[in-house]
Coordinates of C-alpha atoms in Angstrom, one line a residue:
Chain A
X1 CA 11.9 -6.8 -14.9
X2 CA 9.0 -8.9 -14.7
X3 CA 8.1 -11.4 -12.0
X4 CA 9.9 -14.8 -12.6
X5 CA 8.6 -18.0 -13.5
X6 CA 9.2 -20.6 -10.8
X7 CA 10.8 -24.0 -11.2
X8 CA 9.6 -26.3 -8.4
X9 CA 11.2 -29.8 -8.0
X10 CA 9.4 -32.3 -6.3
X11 CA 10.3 -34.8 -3.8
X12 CA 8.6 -37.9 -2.9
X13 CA 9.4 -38.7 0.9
X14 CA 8.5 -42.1 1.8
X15 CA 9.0 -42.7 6.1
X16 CA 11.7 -39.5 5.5
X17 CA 13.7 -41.1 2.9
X18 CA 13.1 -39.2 -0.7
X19 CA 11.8 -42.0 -3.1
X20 CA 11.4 -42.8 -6.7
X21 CA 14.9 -42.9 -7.1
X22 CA 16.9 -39.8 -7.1
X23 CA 20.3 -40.2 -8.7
X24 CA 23.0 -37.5 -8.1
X25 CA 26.5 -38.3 -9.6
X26 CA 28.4 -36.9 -6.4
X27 CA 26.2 -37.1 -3.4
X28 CA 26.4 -39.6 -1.2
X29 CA 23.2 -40.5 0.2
X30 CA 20.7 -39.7 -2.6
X31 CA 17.8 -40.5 -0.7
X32 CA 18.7 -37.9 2.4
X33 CA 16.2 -35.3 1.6
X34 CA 18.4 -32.9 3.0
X35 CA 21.0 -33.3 0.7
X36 CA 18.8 -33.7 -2.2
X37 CA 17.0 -30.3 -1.2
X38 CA 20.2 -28.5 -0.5
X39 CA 21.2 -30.1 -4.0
X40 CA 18.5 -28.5 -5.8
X41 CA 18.8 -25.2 -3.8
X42 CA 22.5 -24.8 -5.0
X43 CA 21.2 -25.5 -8.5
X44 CA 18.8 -22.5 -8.1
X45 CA 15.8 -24.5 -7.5
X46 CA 12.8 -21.7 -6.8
X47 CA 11.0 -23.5 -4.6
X48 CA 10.9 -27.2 -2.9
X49 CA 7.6 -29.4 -2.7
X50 CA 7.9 -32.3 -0.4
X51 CA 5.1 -35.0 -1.0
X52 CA 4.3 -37.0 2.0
X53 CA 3.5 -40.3 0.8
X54 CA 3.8 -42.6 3.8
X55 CA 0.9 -44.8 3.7
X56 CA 0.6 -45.3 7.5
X57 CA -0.6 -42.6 9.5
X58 CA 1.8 -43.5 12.2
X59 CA 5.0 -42.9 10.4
X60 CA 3.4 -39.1 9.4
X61 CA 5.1 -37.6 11.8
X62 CA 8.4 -38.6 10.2
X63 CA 7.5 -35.5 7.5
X64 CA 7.3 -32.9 10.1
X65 CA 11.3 -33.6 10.9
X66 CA 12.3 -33.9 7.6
X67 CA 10.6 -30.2 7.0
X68 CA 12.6 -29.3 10.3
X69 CA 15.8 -30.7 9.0
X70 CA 15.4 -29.3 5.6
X71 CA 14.0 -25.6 7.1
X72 CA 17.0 -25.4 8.8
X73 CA 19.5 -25.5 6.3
X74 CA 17.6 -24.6 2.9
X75 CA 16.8 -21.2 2.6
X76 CA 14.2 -21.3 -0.3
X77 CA 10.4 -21.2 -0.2
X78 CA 9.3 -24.9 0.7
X79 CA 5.7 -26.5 0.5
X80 CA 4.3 -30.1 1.9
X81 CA 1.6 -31.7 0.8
X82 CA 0.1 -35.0 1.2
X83 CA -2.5 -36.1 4.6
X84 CA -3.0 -32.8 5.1
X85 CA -6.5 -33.2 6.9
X86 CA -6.6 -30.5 10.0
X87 CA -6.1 -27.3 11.2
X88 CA -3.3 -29.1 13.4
X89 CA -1.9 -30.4 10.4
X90 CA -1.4 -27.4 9.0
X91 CA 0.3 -25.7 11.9
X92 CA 2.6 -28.7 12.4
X93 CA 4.3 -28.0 9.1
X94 CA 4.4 -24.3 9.3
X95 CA 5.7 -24.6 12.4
X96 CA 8.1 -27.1 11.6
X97 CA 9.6 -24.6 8.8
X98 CA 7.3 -25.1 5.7
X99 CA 6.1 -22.1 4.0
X100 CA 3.3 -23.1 1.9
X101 CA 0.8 -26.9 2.0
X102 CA -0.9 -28.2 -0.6
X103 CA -4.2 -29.7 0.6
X104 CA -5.7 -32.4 -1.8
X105 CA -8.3 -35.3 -0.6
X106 CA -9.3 -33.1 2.2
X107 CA -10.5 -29.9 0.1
X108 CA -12.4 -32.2 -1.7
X109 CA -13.9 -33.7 0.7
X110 CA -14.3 -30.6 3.4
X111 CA -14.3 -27.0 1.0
X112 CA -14.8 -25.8 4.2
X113 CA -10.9 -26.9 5.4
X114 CA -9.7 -24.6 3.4
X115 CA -11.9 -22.0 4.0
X116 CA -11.1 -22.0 7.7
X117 CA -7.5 -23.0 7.3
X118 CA -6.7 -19.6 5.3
X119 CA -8.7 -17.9 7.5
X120 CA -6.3 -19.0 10.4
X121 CA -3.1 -18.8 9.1
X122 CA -3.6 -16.8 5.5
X123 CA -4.3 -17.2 2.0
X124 CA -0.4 -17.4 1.2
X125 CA 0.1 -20.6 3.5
X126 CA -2.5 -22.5 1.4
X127 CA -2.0 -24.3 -1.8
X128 CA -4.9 -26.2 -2.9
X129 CA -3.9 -29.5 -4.9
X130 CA -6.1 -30.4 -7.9
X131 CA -5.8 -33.5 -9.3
X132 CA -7.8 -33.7 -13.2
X133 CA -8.6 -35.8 -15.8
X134 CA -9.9 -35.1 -19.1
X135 CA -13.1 -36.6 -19.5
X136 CA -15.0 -34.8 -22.8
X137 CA -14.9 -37.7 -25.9
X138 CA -13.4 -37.0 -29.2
X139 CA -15.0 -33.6 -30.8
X140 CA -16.7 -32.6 -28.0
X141 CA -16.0 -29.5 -25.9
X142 CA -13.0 -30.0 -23.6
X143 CA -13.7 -30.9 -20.2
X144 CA -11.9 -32.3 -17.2
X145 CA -13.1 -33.2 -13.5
X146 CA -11.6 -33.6 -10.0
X147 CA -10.4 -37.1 -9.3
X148 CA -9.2 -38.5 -5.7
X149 CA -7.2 -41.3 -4.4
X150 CA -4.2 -41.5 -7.2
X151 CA -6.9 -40.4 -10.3
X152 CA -9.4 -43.6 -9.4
X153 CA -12.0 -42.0 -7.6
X154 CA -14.2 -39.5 -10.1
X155 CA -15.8 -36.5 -8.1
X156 CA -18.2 -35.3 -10.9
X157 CA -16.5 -32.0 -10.3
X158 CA -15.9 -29.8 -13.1
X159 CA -12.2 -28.6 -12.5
X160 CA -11.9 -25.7 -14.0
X161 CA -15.1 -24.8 -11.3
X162 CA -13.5 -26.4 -9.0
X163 CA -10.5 -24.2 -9.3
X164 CA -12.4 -21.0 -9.0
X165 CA -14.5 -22.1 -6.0
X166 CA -11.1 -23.5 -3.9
X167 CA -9.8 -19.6 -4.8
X168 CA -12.9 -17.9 -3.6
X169 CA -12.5 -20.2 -0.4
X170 CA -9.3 -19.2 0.4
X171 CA -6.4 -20.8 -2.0
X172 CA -3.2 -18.5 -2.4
X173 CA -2.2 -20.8 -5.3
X174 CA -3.6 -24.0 -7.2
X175 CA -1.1 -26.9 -8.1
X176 CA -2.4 -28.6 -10.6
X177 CA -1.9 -32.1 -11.8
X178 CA -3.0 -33.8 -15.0
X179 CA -3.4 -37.5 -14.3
X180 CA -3.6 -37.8 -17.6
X181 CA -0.3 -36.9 -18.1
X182 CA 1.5 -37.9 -14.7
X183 CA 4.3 -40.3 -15.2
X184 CA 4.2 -40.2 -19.1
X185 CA 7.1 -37.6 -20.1
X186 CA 5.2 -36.8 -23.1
X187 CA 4.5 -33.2 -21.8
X188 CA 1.5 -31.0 -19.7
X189 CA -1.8 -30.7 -20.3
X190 CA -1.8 -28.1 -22.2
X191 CA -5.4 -27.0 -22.5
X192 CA -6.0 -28.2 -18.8
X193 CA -3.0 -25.4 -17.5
X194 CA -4.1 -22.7 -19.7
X195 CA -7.9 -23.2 -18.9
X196 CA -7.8 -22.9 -14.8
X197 CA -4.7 -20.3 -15.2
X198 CA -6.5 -17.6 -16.9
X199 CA -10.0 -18.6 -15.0
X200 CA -8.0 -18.0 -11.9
X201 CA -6.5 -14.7 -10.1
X202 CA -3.8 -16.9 -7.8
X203 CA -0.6 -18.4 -9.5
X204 CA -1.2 -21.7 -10.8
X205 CA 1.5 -25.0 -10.5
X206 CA 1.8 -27.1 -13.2
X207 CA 2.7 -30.1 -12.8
X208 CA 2.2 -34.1 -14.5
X209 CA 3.6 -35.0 -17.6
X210 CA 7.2 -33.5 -17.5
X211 CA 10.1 -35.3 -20.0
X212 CA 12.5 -33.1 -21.0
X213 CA 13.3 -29.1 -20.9
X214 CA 10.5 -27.9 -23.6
X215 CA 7.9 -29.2 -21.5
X216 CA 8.3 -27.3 -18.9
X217 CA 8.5 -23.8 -21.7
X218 CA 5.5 -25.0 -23.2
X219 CA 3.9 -24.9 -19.4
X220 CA 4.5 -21.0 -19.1
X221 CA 4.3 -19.9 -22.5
X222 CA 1.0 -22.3 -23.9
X223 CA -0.4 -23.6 -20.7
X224 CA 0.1 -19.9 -19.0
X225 CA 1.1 -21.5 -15.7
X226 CA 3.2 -19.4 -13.4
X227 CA 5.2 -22.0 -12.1
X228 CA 6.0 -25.7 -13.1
X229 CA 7.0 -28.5 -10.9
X230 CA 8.6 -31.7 -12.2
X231 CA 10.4 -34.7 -10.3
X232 CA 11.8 -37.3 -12.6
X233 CA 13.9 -35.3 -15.4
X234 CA 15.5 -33.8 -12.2
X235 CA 15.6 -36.9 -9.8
X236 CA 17.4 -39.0 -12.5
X237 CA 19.9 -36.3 -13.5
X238 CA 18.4 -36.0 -17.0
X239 CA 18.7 -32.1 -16.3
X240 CA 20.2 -29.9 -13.6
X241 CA 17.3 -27.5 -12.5
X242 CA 20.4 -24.8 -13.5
X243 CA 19.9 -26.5 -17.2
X244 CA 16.4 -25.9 -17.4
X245 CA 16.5 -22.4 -15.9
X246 CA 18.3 -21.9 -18.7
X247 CA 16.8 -23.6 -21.2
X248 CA 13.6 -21.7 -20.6
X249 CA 15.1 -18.2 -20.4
X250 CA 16.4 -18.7 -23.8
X251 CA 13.1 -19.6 -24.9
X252 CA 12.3 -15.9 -23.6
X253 CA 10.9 -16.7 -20.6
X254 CA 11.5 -14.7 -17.2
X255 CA 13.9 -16.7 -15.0
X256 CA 16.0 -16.1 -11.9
X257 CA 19.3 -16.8 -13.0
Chain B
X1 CA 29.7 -9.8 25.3
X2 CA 27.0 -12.1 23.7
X3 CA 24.3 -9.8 22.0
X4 CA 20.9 -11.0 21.1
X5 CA 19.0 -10.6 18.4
X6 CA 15.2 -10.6 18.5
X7 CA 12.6 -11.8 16.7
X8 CA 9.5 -10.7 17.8
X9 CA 7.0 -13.0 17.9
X10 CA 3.0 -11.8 17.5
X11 CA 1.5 -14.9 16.9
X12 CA 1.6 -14.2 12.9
X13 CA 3.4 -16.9 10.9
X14 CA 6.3 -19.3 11.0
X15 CA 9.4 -17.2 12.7
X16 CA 11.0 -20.8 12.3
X17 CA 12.6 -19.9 8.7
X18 CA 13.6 -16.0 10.1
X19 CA 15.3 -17.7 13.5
X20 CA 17.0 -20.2 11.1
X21 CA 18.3 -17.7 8.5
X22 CA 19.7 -15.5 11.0
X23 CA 21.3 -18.5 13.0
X24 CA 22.9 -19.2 9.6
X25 CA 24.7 -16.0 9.8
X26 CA 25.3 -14.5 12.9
X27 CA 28.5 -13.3 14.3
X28 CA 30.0 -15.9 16.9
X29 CA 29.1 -14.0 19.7
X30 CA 25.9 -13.5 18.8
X31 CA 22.1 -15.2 19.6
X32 CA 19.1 -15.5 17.9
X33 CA 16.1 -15.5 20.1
X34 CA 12.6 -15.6 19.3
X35 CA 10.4 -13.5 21.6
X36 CA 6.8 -12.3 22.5
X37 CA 8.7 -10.7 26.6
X38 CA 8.4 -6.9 26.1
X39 CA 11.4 -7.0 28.6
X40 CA 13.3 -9.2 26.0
X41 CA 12.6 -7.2 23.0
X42 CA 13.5 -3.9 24.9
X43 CA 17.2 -5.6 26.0
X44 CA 18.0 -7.2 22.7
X45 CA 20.8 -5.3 20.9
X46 CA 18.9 -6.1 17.4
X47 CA 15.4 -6.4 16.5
X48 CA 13.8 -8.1 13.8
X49 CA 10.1 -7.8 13.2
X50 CA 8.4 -10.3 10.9
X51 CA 4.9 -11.3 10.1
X52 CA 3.0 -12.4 7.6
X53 CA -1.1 -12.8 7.5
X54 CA -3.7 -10.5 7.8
X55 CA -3.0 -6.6 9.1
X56 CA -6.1 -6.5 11.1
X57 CA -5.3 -10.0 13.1
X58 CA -1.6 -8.4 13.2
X59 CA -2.3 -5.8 15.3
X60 CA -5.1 -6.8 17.4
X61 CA -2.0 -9.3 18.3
X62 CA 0.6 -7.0 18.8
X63 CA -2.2 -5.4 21.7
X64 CA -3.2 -8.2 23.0
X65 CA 0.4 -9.0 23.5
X66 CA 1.4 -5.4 24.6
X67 CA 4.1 -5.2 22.4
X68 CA 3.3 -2.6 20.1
X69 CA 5.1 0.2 22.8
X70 CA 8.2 -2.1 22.8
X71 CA 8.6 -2.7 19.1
X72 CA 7.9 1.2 18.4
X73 CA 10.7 1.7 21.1
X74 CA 13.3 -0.6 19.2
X75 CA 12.3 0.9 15.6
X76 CA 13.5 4.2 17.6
X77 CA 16.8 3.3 18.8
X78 CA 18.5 -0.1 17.7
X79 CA 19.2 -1.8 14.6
X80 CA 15.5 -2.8 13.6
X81 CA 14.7 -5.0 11.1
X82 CA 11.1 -5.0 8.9
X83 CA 9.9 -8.0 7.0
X84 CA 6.7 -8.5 4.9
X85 CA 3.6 -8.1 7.1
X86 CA 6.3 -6.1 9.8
X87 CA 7.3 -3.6 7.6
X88 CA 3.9 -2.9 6.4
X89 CA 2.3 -2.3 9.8
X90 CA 5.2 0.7 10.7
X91 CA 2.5 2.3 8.5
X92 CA 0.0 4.6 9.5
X93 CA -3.0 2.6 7.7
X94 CA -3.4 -0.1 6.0
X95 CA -6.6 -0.6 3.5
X96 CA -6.8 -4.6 4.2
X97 CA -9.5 -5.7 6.1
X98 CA -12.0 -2.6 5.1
X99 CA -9.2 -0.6 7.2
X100 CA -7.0 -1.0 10.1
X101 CA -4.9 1.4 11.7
X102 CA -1.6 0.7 12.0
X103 CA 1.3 1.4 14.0
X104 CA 2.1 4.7 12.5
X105 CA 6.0 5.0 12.7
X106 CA 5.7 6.5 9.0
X107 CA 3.1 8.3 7.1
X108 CA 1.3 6.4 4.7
X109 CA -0.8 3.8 3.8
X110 CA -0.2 0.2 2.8
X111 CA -2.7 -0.5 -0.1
X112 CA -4.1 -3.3 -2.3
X113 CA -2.3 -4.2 -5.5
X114 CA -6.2 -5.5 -6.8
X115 CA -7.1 -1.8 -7.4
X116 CA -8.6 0.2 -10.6
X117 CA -5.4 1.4 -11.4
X118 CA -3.4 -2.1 -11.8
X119 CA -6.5 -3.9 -13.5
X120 CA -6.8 -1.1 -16.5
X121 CA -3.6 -2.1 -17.4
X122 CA -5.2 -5.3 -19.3
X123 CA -2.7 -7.6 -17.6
X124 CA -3.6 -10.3 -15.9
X125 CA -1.3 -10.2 -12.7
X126 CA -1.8 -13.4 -10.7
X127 CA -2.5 -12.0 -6.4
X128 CA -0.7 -12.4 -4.6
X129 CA 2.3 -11.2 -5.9
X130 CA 4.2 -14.9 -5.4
X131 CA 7.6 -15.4 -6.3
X132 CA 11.3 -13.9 -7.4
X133 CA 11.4 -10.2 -8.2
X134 CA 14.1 -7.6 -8.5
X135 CA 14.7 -5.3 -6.4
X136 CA 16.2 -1.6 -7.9
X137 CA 18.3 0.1 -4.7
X138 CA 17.0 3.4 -4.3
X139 CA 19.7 4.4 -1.6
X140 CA 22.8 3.2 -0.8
X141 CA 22.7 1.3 2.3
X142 CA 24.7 -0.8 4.5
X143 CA 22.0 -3.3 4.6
X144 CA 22.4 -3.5 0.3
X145 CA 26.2 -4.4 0.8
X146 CA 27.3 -7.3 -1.6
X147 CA 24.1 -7.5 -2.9
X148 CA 24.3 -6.4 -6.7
X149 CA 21.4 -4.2 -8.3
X150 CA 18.1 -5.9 -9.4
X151 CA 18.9 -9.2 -7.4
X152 CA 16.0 -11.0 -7.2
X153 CA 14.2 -11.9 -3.9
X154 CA 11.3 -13.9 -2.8
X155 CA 7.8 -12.1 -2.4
X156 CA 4.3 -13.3 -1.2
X157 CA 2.2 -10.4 -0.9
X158 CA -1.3 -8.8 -2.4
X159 CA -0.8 -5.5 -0.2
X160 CA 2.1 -2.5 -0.6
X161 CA 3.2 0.2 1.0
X162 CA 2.8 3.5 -0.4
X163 CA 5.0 5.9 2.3
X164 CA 4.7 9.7 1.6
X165 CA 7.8 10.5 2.1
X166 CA 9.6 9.2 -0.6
X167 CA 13.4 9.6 0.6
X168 CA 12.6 6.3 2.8
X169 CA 12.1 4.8 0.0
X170 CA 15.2 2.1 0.1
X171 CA 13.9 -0.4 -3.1
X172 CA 11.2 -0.8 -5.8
X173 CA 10.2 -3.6 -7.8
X174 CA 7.9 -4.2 -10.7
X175 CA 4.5 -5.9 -10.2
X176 CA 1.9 -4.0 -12.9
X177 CA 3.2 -1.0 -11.6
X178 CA 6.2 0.1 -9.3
X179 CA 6.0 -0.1 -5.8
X180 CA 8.0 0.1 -2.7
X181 CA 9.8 -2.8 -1.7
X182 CA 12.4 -1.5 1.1
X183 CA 12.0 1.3 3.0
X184 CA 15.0 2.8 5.4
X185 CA 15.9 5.3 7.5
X186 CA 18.4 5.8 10.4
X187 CA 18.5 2.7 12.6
X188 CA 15.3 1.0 10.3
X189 CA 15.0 -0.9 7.4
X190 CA 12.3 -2.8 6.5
X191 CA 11.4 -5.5 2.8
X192 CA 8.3 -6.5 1.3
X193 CA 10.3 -9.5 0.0
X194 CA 11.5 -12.5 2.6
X195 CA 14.9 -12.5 2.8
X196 CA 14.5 -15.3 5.0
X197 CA 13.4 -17.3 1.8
X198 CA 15.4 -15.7 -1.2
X199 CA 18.5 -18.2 -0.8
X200 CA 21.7 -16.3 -1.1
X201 CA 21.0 -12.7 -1.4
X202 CA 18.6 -13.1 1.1
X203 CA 21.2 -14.6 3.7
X204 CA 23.5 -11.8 2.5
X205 CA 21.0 -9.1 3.4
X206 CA 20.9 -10.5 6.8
X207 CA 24.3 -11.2 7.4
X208 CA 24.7 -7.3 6.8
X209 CA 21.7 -6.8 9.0
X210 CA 23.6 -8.8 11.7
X211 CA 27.1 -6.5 10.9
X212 CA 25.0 -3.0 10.9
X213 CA 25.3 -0.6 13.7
X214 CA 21.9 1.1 12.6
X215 CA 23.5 4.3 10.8
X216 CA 23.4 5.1 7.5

């Protein structure tokens, strides 16, 4: 009877096309992020994050119609993430059908951002994006910071601190990326998830690291997350997000099914 | 005869996603507006009343707008429609924002899951409440028509409602403890959950809303 534990798939939109390759056996145009959304919704996807990763600020407003498109036809929750730097910004993809945006960089940089931008439009709108990388040597005490720009820039900022001040300024949930583990398929951070889920009171995202169904078990059941987002094992049709519902359920885990 | 549906719009949140979801379902003849014209709400054949946010910025909009009359009106006499923040404000009081009083359609208070009561329980639930819960059907209701018992449905929320009249109660779903989820009576029902957002049973629950003549 319990609340469910959310799978999240995760789209890379480049200029409105989804990117990184998504491969579906019997849809046409794979990288229509409509049909890949509505793909994933029909698999019983809990939720859609759209990453915006066009590199020129001109193209950004290409993301705030493929949020419209999507809106229109996908009735799941959906979040955006990616340039997210203003107010405006924020009310742009609201408006434009988005639930939920992550903010990244810009928290970093500004606390205050997402102090005021929960303020405006609530605490449930705002996702606050953490990107971490262990950084305690062999034998000593675990210990990761906040790093910017892809996991190049260090912020001397202590995550799990960094967590609990971003939910005292206003986050409704943290996604959380190890860039440690992002891109390598060899699993979460395990320690990482678990350490800013129970120093936390919002749900926590896990996400980085994802290769194959256990993974994503071992998020909720070690790493305590509440949700866990993955791109790859779902872009490449390794695993419907229907397979790895199930997959986790029979590991005991509360699903939707 | 086209009728219009209404969503009323405050100011509080995306209506984008509610407008949508109803578009998706509505009867041919049919039309989903979204609307902050008293004189709009009070002619549309259907209401729906959303929000999401904060109850204190909620109804300083609703007055600032001048709607609160017009949306009391509709919960009244037409098929009228609830959702998250808009079916806690039909409340008399809500304890957010060290206490706002509400629009008072129903006795009762809307109150913070955060309280004594949920933390002595020794579990840590995560606030808000984010994500797919089920929802037990207290009453039979049109509004619940194809939708099977303990469906799941989508939720963002840290606040309740706690009516005292318990025979509006219309759904409850587990979170620490059990609360109120739906609450119905005569030409009203209002969710906690979005049904906007909670993919096919959600679009279900509104395709009945569209369908209902507001009796029970």
């Amino acid at each position: 009877m319990a609340l469910a534990k959310r799978i999240i798939p995760c789209l890379d939109v480049d200029n409105g096309r989804v990117v990184k390759g998504v491969q579906f056996v019997d849809i046409r145009d794979a990288g229509d992020p409509v049909e890949v959304a509505r793909r994933y919704d029909a698999e019983g996807a809990d939720e859609i994050t759209f990453l915006d990763i066009t590199a020129s600020s001109d193209d950004r407003e290409t993301i705030v119609h493929v949020v419209e498109k999507v809106a229109n036809e996908v009735f799941i929750p959906l979040t955006v993430g990616g340039g997210i730097r203003t107010i405006d910004d924020v009310r742009r993809m609201l408006n434009a059908g988005a639930d939920k945006v992550a903010i990244n960089t810009a928290a970093v940089f500004n606390p205050e951002f997402v102090r005021e931008a929960s303020d405006i439009v609530g605490s449930q709108c705002i996702v606050v994006a953490i990107d971490a990388k262990q950084v305690s040597g062999e034998g000593e005490p675990l210990r990761w910071e906040i790093f910017t720009h892809g996991g190049r820039k260090p912020t001397g900022l202590d995550a799990i601190k960094w967590a609990m001040k971003m939910v005292e300024y206003g986050a409704g949930e943290i996604l959380l990326t190890s860039m440690d583990r992002d891109g390598t398929k060899i699993g979460f951070d395990l320690p990482l998830t678990r350490a800013i889920s129970e120093a936390v009171s919002v749900p926590v995202i896990a996400s980085g690291g994802v290769g194959n169904l256990d993974h994503l078990a071992d998020g909720v059941i070690e790493g305590k997350a509440d949700a866990v987002l993955a791109a790859s094992i779902f872009h490449f049709a390794e695993y419907t997000v229907q397979e790895a519902k199930q997959h986790m359920a029979d590991r005991g885990i509360e699903m939707r099914l | 005869m086209s009728s219009t549906i209404a969503v009323v719009d405050y100011g509080m949140g995306n209506l984008r996603s509610v407008s949508k979801a109803l578009e998706h379902v509505v009867l041919d003849n049919q039309r989903v507006i979204i609307s902050s014209d008293a004189q709009e709400i009070a002619d549309a054949e259907r209401v729906v009343f959303p929000g999401q946010g904060a109850a204190r910025a909620c109804m300083q909009h609703l007055q600032e707008l001048d709607l609160n009359e017009v949306v009391l009106q509709a919960a009244r006499e037409k098929p009228f429609l609830g959702i998250c923040m808009g079916m806690q404000v039909l409340m008399a009081h809500s304890e957010e924002n060290q206490g706002v009083d509400c629009m008072n359609l129903y006795a009762g208070e809307v109150r913070a899951f955060a309280d004594a009561a949920l933390k002595s329980q020794m579990q840590s639930l995560k606030i808000p409440h984010m994500g797919w819960s089920m929802v037990s059907q207290k009453q039979a209701h049109p509004l619940w028509q194809d939708i099977q018992e303990n469906s799941r449905f989508y939720f963002v929320h840290s606040y309740y409602v706690a009516p005292e009249d318990t025979a509006l109660v219309a759904g409850t779903t587990e979170y620490g403890i059990e609360f109120v989820s739906a609450i119905a009576r005569k030409n009203v029902f209002a969710a906690q959950f979005h049904p906007e957002k909670s993919a096919h049973d959600g679009l279900q629950l509104l395709k009945n809303f569209c369908r209902w003549d507001g009796q029970v």
